[in-house]
Amino acid sequence: MTGTLKNFRSICKKIICIGRNYSEHASELGNVVPSKPMIFMKPPSAFVVEPNKIIIPSEWDELHHEVELGVIIDKQCRNVNKDQAEQNIGGYCLALDMTARKIQDQLKKQGHPWLLAKGFDSSCPCGDFIDKNKLNLSSSVNLWLSVNGQMKQNGHTRDMIFSISDLIVYISKYITLEHGDLILTGTPAGVGPVKRGDQIEAGMDGDNNFKYSMKFNVAS
Ligand SMILES: CC(=O)CC(=O)C(=O)O
Ligand SMILES: [Mg+2]
C-alpha cells in the first residue's frame, strides 16, 4: 500500500490542517488554547514542490511562514480508536502552512472561513514522502525554519497539545480519511512574515540522526 504514497501529492484528496496545536503559538497570536482540535482545509491545488516557488498573490504584500509536520494516511478510515489510528499512518512529510495573516485576521473578525488566507495556490509547500519507520514519534521531532538564513521557528513535536493519534481519532469521527490524505499537525511558535524574493529553509531532525530539509524561494 505505502508504495503509492511516494506520490501522495498526486493522489491526495484532502489537506486537513490543525490550528493552535502548540500553546506557545496560540499565545503569540493572542488565541486561546483549544480544548478540542481546531481544523480547517486547504485544496490539493495548494501543493508546491522544490524547485518551484511560493507565489504571493498580486494584491498581497507578504505571507506568514508556518513549519509543520505532515502525516500521510495509508488506509481509508472512519471512526477509528487510537490503536487503529496509528496503524492508518502511511508516512510523514515536512510541510509549510503558508498563511495570508492580514487576510486571516480580517476573515476572523467577520466570522468567515479561512479558505482564502490558507488555501491559495502554493500555500502548501511540501517535501518528499518519509517512510513511517524513519521517524520515531515516541521521542520528539525538532521542527525548524529560517528566512534568509535567520532562524525563526524551532520547536518540538512533544509540545503538541493533541498527539497525531488524537488528531486522527478526532477527524475520523466526522470525515473519512482516505489513502494519500495529508494532515498538517500545527505550527510551533515563531511565525512571521516573508516577502517576495525571500528564501525559506525548513527542516526536521529526529532520532538516529534522521534529518530532512527543504528550501523554497518566494517569487519576486
Ligand atoms: C492561527 C493559525 O493560523 C493556526 C494554524 O495554522 C496553526 O498552525 O496553528
Ligand atoms: Mg498552521
Coordinates of N, CA and C and ligand atoms in Angstrom, one line a residue:
M1 N 0.8 -1.2 0.0 CA 0.0 0.0 0.0 C 0.9 1.3 0.0
T2 N 1.9 1.3 0.9 CA 2.7 2.5 1.0 C 3.4 2.9 -0.2
G3 N 3.7 2.0 -1.2 CA 4.4 2.3 -2.4 C 3.8 3.5 -3.1
T4 N 2.5 3.5 -3.2 CA 1.8 4.6 -4.0 C 1.9 5.9 -3.2
L5 N 2.2 5.8 -1.9 CA 2.2 7.0 -1.1 C 3.4 7.9 -1.4
K6 N 4.4 7.3 -2.1 CA 5.6 8.2 -2.5 C 5.0 9.3 -3.4
N7 N 3.9 9.1 -4.1 CA 3.3 10.1 -4.9 C 2.1 10.7 -4.2
F8 N 2.2 10.8 -2.9 CA 0.9 11.2 -2.2 C 0.4 12.5 -2.7
R9 N 1.2 13.4 -3.2 CA 0.7 14.7 -3.6 C -0.2 14.6 -4.9
S10 N 0.0 13.6 -5.7 CA -0.9 13.4 -6.8 C -2.2 12.6 -6.5
I11 N -2.2 11.9 -5.4 CA -3.4 11.2 -5.1 C -4.2 11.8 -3.9
C12 N -3.6 12.8 -3.3 CA -4.2 13.4 -2.1 C -5.5 14.1 -2.4
K13 N -6.6 13.8 -1.7 CA -7.9 14.4 -1.9 C -8.1 15.5 -0.9
K14 N -7.5 15.4 0.2 CA -7.8 16.4 1.3 C -6.5 16.8 2.0
I15 N -6.3 18.1 2.2 CA -5.2 18.5 3.1 C -6.0 19.1 4.3
I16 N -5.9 18.3 5.5 CA -6.6 18.8 6.7 C -5.6 19.4 7.6
C17 N -5.8 20.6 8.0 CA -4.9 21.3 8.9 C -5.4 21.5 10.3
I18 N -4.5 21.4 11.2 CA -4.8 21.7 12.6 C -4.3 23.0 13.0
G19 N -5.1 23.8 13.7 CA -4.7 25.1 14.1 C -4.5 25.1 15.6
R20 N -3.5 25.9 16.1 CA -3.3 26.2 17.5 C -3.0 24.9 18.3
N21 N -2.1 24.0 17.7 CA -1.8 22.8 18.4 C -0.6 22.9 19.3
Y22 N 0.0 24.1 19.3 CA 1.2 24.3 20.2 C 0.8 25.6 21.0
S23 N 0.8 25.4 22.4 CA 0.2 26.6 23.2 C 1.0 27.8 23.0
E24 N 2.3 27.7 22.8 CA 3.2 28.9 22.7 C 2.8 29.7 21.4
H25 N 2.4 28.9 20.3 CA 2.0 29.6 19.1 C 0.6 30.2 19.3
A26 N -0.3 29.5 19.9 CA -1.7 30.0 20.1 C -1.5 31.4 20.9
S27 N -0.6 31.4 21.9 CA -0.5 32.6 22.7 C 0.2 33.8 21.9
E28 N 1.1 33.4 21.0 CA 1.8 34.5 20.3 C 0.9 35.3 19.4
L29 N -0.2 34.6 19.0 CA -1.2 35.3 18.1 C -2.4 35.8 19.0
G30 N -2.3 35.6 20.3 CA -3.4 36.1 21.1 C -4.7 35.2 21.1
N31 N -4.5 33.9 20.7 CA -5.6 33.0 20.6 C -5.6 32.1 21.9
V32 N -6.8 31.7 22.2 CA -6.9 30.7 23.4 C -6.5 29.4 23.0
V33 N -6.0 28.6 23.9 CA -5.5 27.2 23.7 C -6.8 26.4 23.6
P34 N -7.0 25.6 22.4 CA -8.2 24.9 22.2 C -8.4 23.7 23.1
S35 N -9.7 23.4 23.5 CA -9.9 22.2 24.2 C -10.2 21.0 23.3
K36 N -10.5 21.3 22.1 CA -10.7 20.2 21.0 C -9.8 20.7 19.8
P37 N -9.4 19.7 19.0 CA -8.6 20.1 17.8 C -9.4 21.1 17.0
M38 N -8.7 22.1 16.4 CA -9.3 23.1 15.6 C -8.9 22.8 14.1
I39 N -9.9 22.5 13.3 CA -9.5 22.0 11.9 C -10.0 22.9 10.8
F40 N -9.2 23.0 9.7 CA -9.6 23.7 8.5 C -8.9 22.9 7.4
M41 N -9.2 23.3 6.1 CA -8.7 22.6 5.0 C -8.0 23.5 4.0
K42 N -7.1 22.9 3.2 CA -6.5 23.5 2.0 C -6.9 22.6 0.8
P43 N -7.1 23.1 -0.4 CA -7.3 22.2 -1.5 C -6.0 21.6 -2.0
P44 N -5.9 20.5 -2.6 CA -4.7 19.9 -3.1 C -4.0 20.8 -4.1
S45 N -4.7 21.8 -4.7 CA -4.0 22.7 -5.7 C -3.1 23.6 -4.9
A46 N -3.1 23.6 -3.6 CA -2.2 24.4 -2.8 C -0.7 23.8 -2.8
F47 N -0.6 22.6 -3.2 CA 0.8 22.0 -3.1 C 1.8 22.7 -4.0
V48 N 3.0 22.9 -3.6 CA 4.1 23.3 -4.5 C 5.3 22.5 -4.0
V49 N 6.1 22.1 -4.9 CA 7.3 21.3 -4.6 C 8.6 22.0 -5.1
E50 N 9.7 21.8 -4.4 CA 11.0 22.3 -4.9 C 11.3 21.8 -6.3
P51 N 11.8 22.6 -7.2 CA 12.3 23.9 -7.1 C 11.3 25.0 -7.4
N52 N 10.0 24.7 -7.4 CA 9.0 25.7 -7.8 C 8.9 26.7 -6.6
K53 N 8.4 27.9 -7.0 CA 8.4 29.0 -6.0 C 7.1 29.2 -5.3
I54 N 7.1 29.8 -4.1 CA 5.9 30.2 -3.5 C 5.5 31.5 -4.1
I55 N 4.3 31.6 -4.5 CA 3.8 32.8 -5.2 C 2.8 33.6 -4.3
I56 N 3.2 34.9 -4.0 CA 2.3 35.7 -3.2 C 1.3 36.3 -4.2
P57 N 0.0 36.1 -4.0 CA -1.0 36.6 -4.9 C -0.8 38.2 -5.0
S58 N -1.0 38.7 -6.3 CA -0.6 40.0 -6.6 C -1.1 41.1 -5.7
E59 N -2.3 41.0 -5.1 CA -2.7 42.1 -4.3 C -2.2 42.1 -2.8
W60 N -1.5 41.0 -2.5 CA -0.9 40.9 -1.1 C 0.6 41.3 -1.1
D61 N 1.0 41.8 0.1 CA 2.5 42.1 0.1 C 3.3 41.1 0.9
E62 N 2.7 40.2 1.6 CA 3.5 39.3 2.4 C 2.7 38.1 2.8
L63 N 3.4 37.0 3.2 CA 2.7 35.9 3.8 C 3.4 35.5 5.1
H64 N 2.8 34.7 6.0 CA 3.5 34.2 7.1 C 3.9 32.8 6.9
H65 N 5.1 32.4 7.4 CA 5.5 31.0 7.3 C 5.0 30.3 8.6
E66 N 4.7 29.0 8.4 CA 4.4 28.1 9.5 C 5.0 26.7 9.1
V67 N 6.0 26.3 9.8 CA 6.5 24.9 9.5 C 5.7 23.9 10.3
E68 N 5.4 22.8 9.6 CA 4.6 21.8 10.3 C 5.0 20.4 9.9
L69 N 4.7 19.4 10.8 CA 4.9 18.0 10.4 C 3.6 17.5 9.7
G70 N 3.8 16.9 8.6 CA 2.6 16.4 7.8 C 2.5 14.9 8.1
V71 N 1.3 14.4 8.2 CA 1.0 13.0 8.4 C 0.3 12.5 7.2
I72 N 0.7 11.4 6.6 CA 0.1 10.9 5.3 C -0.7 9.6 5.7
I73 N -1.9 9.6 5.3 CA -2.8 8.5 5.6 C -2.6 7.4 4.6
D74 N -2.5 6.2 5.1 CA -2.4 5.0 4.3 C -3.8 4.4 3.9
K75 N -4.4 3.8 5.0 CA -5.7 3.1 4.7 C -6.9 4.0 5.0
Q76 N -7.9 3.9 4.2 CA -9.1 4.6 4.4 C -9.6 4.3 5.8
C77 N -10.0 5.3 6.5 CA -10.5 5.1 7.9 C -11.6 6.0 8.3
R78 N -12.5 5.5 9.2 CA -13.6 6.3 9.7 C -13.8 5.8 11.1
N79 N -14.0 6.8 12.0 CA -14.3 6.5 13.4 C -13.4 5.5 14.1
V80 N -12.1 5.7 14.0 CA -11.1 4.8 14.5 C -10.7 5.1 15.9
N81 N -10.2 4.1 16.7 CA -9.7 4.3 18.0 C -8.2 4.6 17.9
K82 N -7.5 4.9 19.0 CA -6.1 5.3 19.0 C -5.2 4.3 18.3
D83 N -5.4 3.0 18.7 CA -4.5 2.0 18.1 C -4.7 1.9 16.6
Q84 N -6.0 1.9 16.2 CA -6.2 1.8 14.7 C -5.7 3.1 14.0
A85 N -5.7 4.2 14.7 CA -5.3 5.5 14.1 C -3.8 5.3 13.8
E86 N -3.0 4.8 14.7 CA -1.6 4.6 14.4 C -1.3 3.7 13.2
Q87 N -2.1 2.7 13.1 CA -2.0 1.7 12.0 C -2.3 2.3 10.7
N88 N -3.1 3.4 10.7 CA -3.5 4.0 9.4 C -2.5 5.1 8.9
I89 N -1.5 5.3 9.7 CA -0.5 6.3 9.2 C 0.4 5.6 8.2
G90 N 0.6 6.2 7.0 CA 1.5 5.6 6.0 C 2.9 6.2 6.0
G91 N 3.0 7.5 6.4 CA 4.3 8.2 6.5 C 4.1 9.6 6.8
Y92 N 5.2 10.3 6.6 CA 5.2 11.7 7.0 C 5.8 12.6 5.9
C93 N 5.7 13.9 6.1 CA 6.4 14.8 5.2 C 6.6 16.1 6.0
L94 N 7.5 16.9 5.5 CA 7.7 18.3 6.1 C 6.8 19.2 5.2
A95 N 6.1 20.1 5.8 CA 5.2 21.0 5.0 C 5.2 22.4 5.6
L96 N 4.9 23.4 4.8 CA 4.6 24.7 5.3 C 3.2 25.1 5.1
D97 N 2.6 25.7 6.1 CA 1.2 26.2 6.0 C 1.3 27.7 5.8
M98 N 1.6 28.1 4.5 CA 1.7 29.5 4.2 C 0.4 30.2 4.4
T99 N 0.4 31.3 5.1 CA -0.8 32.0 5.6 C -0.8 33.5 5.3
A100 N -1.9 34.0 4.7 CA -2.0 35.4 4.5 C -2.6 35.9 5.8
R101 N -1.7 36.3 6.7 CA -2.2 36.6 8.1 C -3.1 37.8 8.2
K102 N -2.8 38.8 7.4 CA -3.7 40.0 7.4 C -5.1 39.6 6.9
I103 N -5.2 38.8 5.9 CA -6.5 38.4 5.4 C -7.2 37.5 6.4
Q104 N -6.4 36.6 7.0 CA -6.9 35.7 8.0 C -7.5 36.5 9.2
D105 N -6.8 37.6 9.6 CA -7.3 38.4 10.7 C -8.6 39.1 10.3
Q106 N -8.7 39.6 9.0 CA -10.0 40.2 8.6 C -11.1 39.1 8.6
L107 N -10.8 38.0 8.1 CA -11.8 36.9 8.0 C -12.3 36.5 9.4
K108 N -11.3 36.4 10.3 CA -11.7 36.1 11.7 C -12.7 37.1 12.3
K109 N -12.4 38.4 12.0 CA -13.3 39.4 12.6 C -14.6 39.3 12.0
Q110 N -14.7 39.0 10.7 CA -16.0 38.9 10.0 C -16.7 37.5 10.3
G111 N -16.0 36.6 11.0 CA -16.6 35.3 11.3 C -16.7 34.5 10.1
H112 N -15.8 34.7 9.1 CA -15.8 34.0 7.8 C -14.8 32.9 7.8
P113 N -15.0 31.9 6.9 CA -14.0 30.8 6.8 C -12.6 31.3 6.4
W114 N -11.5 30.6 6.7 CA -10.2 31.0 6.4 C -9.7 30.6 5.0
L115 N -10.5 30.0 4.1 CA -10.0 29.4 2.9 C -9.1 30.2 2.1
L116 N -9.5 31.5 1.9 CA -8.7 32.4 1.1 C -7.3 32.6 1.7
A117 N -7.3 32.8 3.0 CA -6.0 33.1 3.7 C -5.1 31.9 3.8
K118 N -5.6 30.7 3.6 CA -4.8 29.5 3.9 C -4.8 28.6 2.7
G119 N -5.7 28.8 1.7 CA -5.8 27.8 0.6 C -5.4 28.2 -0.8
F120 N -4.8 29.4 -0.9 CA -4.4 29.9 -2.2 C -3.4 29.0 -2.8
D121 N -3.2 29.1 -4.2 CA -2.2 28.3 -4.9 C -0.8 28.5 -4.2
S122 N -0.1 27.4 -4.0 CA 1.3 27.4 -3.4 C 1.3 27.7 -1.9
S123 N 0.1 27.6 -1.3 CA 0.1 27.8 0.2 C 0.6 26.5 1.0
C124 N 0.8 25.4 0.2 CA 1.3 24.2 0.9 C 2.6 23.7 0.3
P125 N 3.7 24.4 0.5 CA 5.0 23.9 0.0 C 5.3 22.6 0.8
C126 N 5.7 21.6 0.1 CA 5.8 20.3 0.7 C 7.0 19.5 0.3
G127 N 7.6 18.7 1.2 CA 8.7 17.9 0.9 C 8.3 16.5 0.5
D128 N 9.4 15.6 0.4 CA 9.1 14.2 -0.1 C 8.4 13.4 1.0
F129 N 7.9 12.3 0.5 CA 7.3 11.2 1.4 C 8.4 10.7 2.3
I130 N 8.1 10.6 3.6 CA 9.1 10.0 4.5 C 8.4 8.7 5.1
D131 N 9.1 7.6 5.0 CA 8.5 6.3 5.4 C 8.3 6.4 7.0
K132 N 7.2 5.8 7.4 CA 6.8 5.9 8.8 C 7.9 5.3 9.7
N133 N 8.7 4.3 9.2 CA 9.7 3.7 10.1 C 10.9 4.6 10.3
K134 N 11.0 5.6 9.5 CA 12.2 6.5 9.6 C 12.1 7.5 10.7
L135 N 10.8 7.8 11.1 CA 10.6 8.9 12.2 C 10.1 8.2 13.4
N136 N 10.8 8.4 14.5 CA 10.3 7.8 15.8 C 9.6 8.9 16.5
L137 N 8.2 8.8 16.5 CA 7.5 9.9 17.1 C 7.3 9.7 18.6
S138 N 7.7 8.5 19.1 CA 7.5 8.4 20.6 C 8.6 9.3 21.3
S139 N 9.7 9.6 20.6 CA 10.5 10.6 21.1 C 10.1 11.9 20.3
S140 N 10.8 13.0 20.4 CA 10.3 14.2 19.8 C 11.0 14.5 18.4
V141 N 10.3 15.2 17.5 CA 10.9 15.6 16.3 C 11.1 17.1 16.4
N142 N 12.3 17.6 16.1 CA 12.6 19.0 16.1 C 12.2 19.6 14.7
L143 N 11.4 20.6 14.7 CA 10.9 21.3 13.5 C 11.6 22.7 13.5
W144 N 12.2 23.1 12.4 CA 12.8 24.4 12.4 C 12.6 25.1 11.1
L145 N 12.7 26.4 11.1 CA 12.5 27.2 9.8 C 13.4 28.5 9.9
S146 N 14.1 28.8 8.8 CA 14.8 30.0 8.8 C 14.4 30.8 7.5
V147 N 14.5 32.1 7.6 CA 14.2 33.0 6.5 C 15.5 33.8 6.2
N148 N 16.0 33.7 5.0 CA 17.2 34.4 4.5 C 18.3 34.1 5.5
G149 N 18.4 32.8 6.0 CA 19.5 32.4 6.9 C 19.2 32.7 8.4
Q150 N 18.2 33.4 8.7 CA 17.9 33.7 10.1 C 16.9 32.8 10.7
M151 N 17.2 32.1 11.8 CA 16.3 31.1 12.4 C 15.1 31.8 13.0
K152 N 13.9 31.3 12.6 CA 12.7 32.0 13.1 C 11.8 31.0 13.9
Q153 N 11.8 29.7 13.5 CA 11.0 28.8 14.3 C 11.9 27.6 14.7
N154 N 11.7 27.1 15.9 CA 12.5 26.0 16.4 C 11.7 25.3 17.5
G155 N 10.9 24.3 17.2 CA 10.0 23.7 18.1 C 10.1 22.2 18.1
H156 N 9.4 21.5 19.0 CA 9.4 20.1 19.1 C 8.0 19.5 19.1
T157 N 7.9 18.4 18.4 CA 6.5 17.8 18.3 C 6.0 17.3 19.7
R158 N 6.9 17.2 20.7 CA 6.5 16.7 22.0 C 5.6 17.8 22.6
D159 N 5.7 19.0 22.1 CA 4.8 20.1 22.7 C 3.5 20.3 22.0
M160 N 3.1 19.3 21.1 CA 1.8 19.4 20.5 C 0.8 19.1 21.6
I161 N -0.3 19.9 21.5 CA -1.4 19.7 22.5 C -2.1 18.4 22.3
F162 N -2.4 18.1 21.0 CA -3.1 16.9 20.6 C -2.1 16.0 19.8
S163 N -1.9 14.8 20.2 CA -1.0 13.9 19.5 C -1.5 13.5 18.2
I164 N -0.7 12.9 17.3 CA -1.1 12.6 16.0 C -2.3 11.6 16.1
S165 N -2.2 10.6 17.0 CA -3.3 9.6 17.0 C -4.6 10.3 17.5
D166 N -4.4 11.2 18.5 CA -5.6 12.0 19.0 C -6.3 12.7 17.8
L167 N -5.4 13.3 16.9 CA -5.9 14.1 15.8 C -6.7 13.2 14.8
I168 N -6.1 12.0 14.5 CA -6.7 11.1 13.6 C -8.1 10.5 14.1
V169 N -8.1 10.2 15.5 CA -9.3 9.8 16.1 C -10.4 10.9 15.9
Y170 N -10.0 12.1 16.3 CA -11.0 13.2 16.2 C -11.5 13.4 14.8
I171 N -10.6 13.6 13.9 CA -11.0 13.9 12.5 C -11.9 12.8 12.0
S172 N -11.5 11.5 12.2 CA -12.2 10.4 11.6 C -13.6 10.2 12.2
K173 N -13.9 10.9 13.3 CA -15.3 10.8 13.8 C -16.2 11.5 12.8
Y174 N -15.7 12.4 12.1 CA -16.6 13.3 11.2 C -16.3 13.2 9.7
I175 N -15.0 12.9 9.4 CA -14.6 12.9 8.0 C -13.8 11.7 7.7
T176 N -14.2 10.9 6.6 CA -13.5 9.7 6.2 C -12.1 10.1 5.7
L177 N -11.1 9.5 6.3 CA -9.7 9.8 5.8 C -9.4 8.8 4.8
E178 N -8.8 9.2 3.7 CA -8.5 8.3 2.5 C -7.0 8.2 2.2
H179 N -6.7 7.1 1.5 CA -5.3 6.9 1.1 C -4.7 8.1 0.5
G180 N -3.6 8.6 1.0 CA -2.9 9.8 0.4 C -3.3 11.1 1.0
D181 N -4.4 11.2 1.9 CA -4.7 12.4 2.5 C -3.6 12.9 3.4
L182 N -3.5 14.2 3.6 CA -2.4 14.8 4.4 C -3.0 15.6 5.5
I183 N -2.5 15.3 6.7 CA -2.9 16.1 7.9 C -1.7 17.0 8.3
L184 N -1.8 18.3 8.3 CA -0.8 19.2 8.8 C -1.1 19.4 10.3
T185 N -0.1 19.1 11.2 CA -0.4 19.0 12.6 C -0.2 20.3 13.4
G186 N -0.1 21.4 12.8 CA 0.0 22.7 13.5 C 1.5 23.1 13.6
T187 N 1.6 24.4 13.9 CA 3.0 25.0 13.9 C 3.4 25.4 15.2
P188 N 4.7 25.2 15.5 CA 5.2 25.8 16.8 C 5.4 27.3 16.7
A189 N 5.8 28.0 17.8 CA 5.9 29.4 17.9 C 6.9 30.0 16.9
G190 N 6.8 31.3 16.6 CA 7.9 31.9 15.8 C 7.4 32.3 14.4
V191 N 6.1 32.2 14.2 CA 5.6 32.5 12.8 C 5.9 34.0 12.5
G192 N 6.1 34.3 11.2 CA 6.4 35.7 10.9 C 6.3 35.9 9.4
P193 N 6.6 37.1 8.9 CA 6.4 37.4 7.5 C 7.5 37.0 6.6
V194 N 7.1 36.7 5.4 CA 8.1 36.5 4.3 C 7.6 37.4 3.1
K195 N 8.5 38.0 2.4 CA 8.2 38.9 1.3 C 8.7 38.3 0.0
R196 N 8.4 38.9 -1.1 CA 8.9 38.5 -2.4 C 10.4 38.5 -2.5
G197 N 11.0 37.5 -3.0 CA 12.4 37.4 -3.1 C 13.1 36.7 -1.9
D198 N 12.4 36.5 -0.8 CA 12.9 35.8 0.4 C 13.2 34.3 0.1
Q199 N 14.1 33.7 0.9 CA 14.3 32.3 0.8 C 14.0 31.6 2.2
I200 N 13.2 30.6 2.1 CA 12.8 29.9 3.3 C 13.6 28.5 3.3
E201 N 14.2 28.2 4.4 CA 14.7 26.8 4.6 C 14.0 26.2 5.8
A202 N 13.6 25.0 5.7 CA 12.9 24.4 6.8 C 13.4 22.9 6.9
G203 N 13.3 22.4 8.2 CA 13.8 21.1 8.3 C 13.2 20.4 9.5
M204 N 13.5 19.1 9.6 CA 13.1 18.3 10.8 C 14.2 17.3 11.1
D205 N 14.5 17.2 12.4 CA 15.5 16.3 12.9 C 14.9 15.4 13.9
G206 N 15.1 14.1 13.7 CA 14.6 13.1 14.6 C 15.7 12.3 15.2
D207 N 15.2 11.1 15.8 CA 16.2 10.2 16.4 C 17.1 9.5 15.3
N208 N 18.1 8.9 15.7 CA 19.0 8.1 14.8 C 19.5 9.0 13.7
N209 N 19.8 10.2 14.0 CA 20.4 11.1 13.0 C 19.5 11.4 11.8
F210 N 18.2 11.1 12.0 CA 17.3 11.4 10.8 C 17.2 12.9 10.6
K211 N 17.5 13.3 9.4 CA 17.4 14.8 9.1 C 16.7 14.9 7.7
Y212 N 15.9 15.9 7.6 CA 15.3 16.2 6.3 C 15.2 17.8 6.2
S213 N 15.6 18.3 5.1 CA 15.4 19.8 5.0 C 15.0 20.1 3.5
M214 N 14.4 21.3 3.4 CA 14.0 21.7 2.0 C 14.1 23.2 2.0
K215 N 14.2 23.7 0.7 CA 14.4 25.2 0.5 C 13.3 25.7 -0.5
F216 N 12.7 26.8 -0.2 CA 11.7 27.4 -1.1 C 12.0 28.8 -1.2
N217 N 12.0 29.3 -2.5 CA 12.1 30.7 -2.7 C 10.7 31.3 -2.9
V218 N 10.6 32.5 -2.4 CA 9.3 33.3 -2.7 C 9.5 34.1 -3.9
A219 N 8.7 33.9 -4.9 CA 8.8 34.5 -6.2 C 8.9 36.0 -6.1
S220 N 9.8 36.7 -6.9 CA 10.0 38.1 -6.8 C 8.8 38.8 -7.5
Ligands
LIG1 C1 -3.6 30.7 13.7 C2 -3.4 29.8 12.7 O1 -3.1 30.2 11.5 C3 -3.5 28.3 13.0 C4 -2.5 27.4 12.4 O2 -2.5 27.2 11.2 C5 -1.5 26.7 13.2 O3 -0.7 26.0 12.7 O4 -1.6 26.9 14.5
MG2 MG -0.8 26.1 10.5

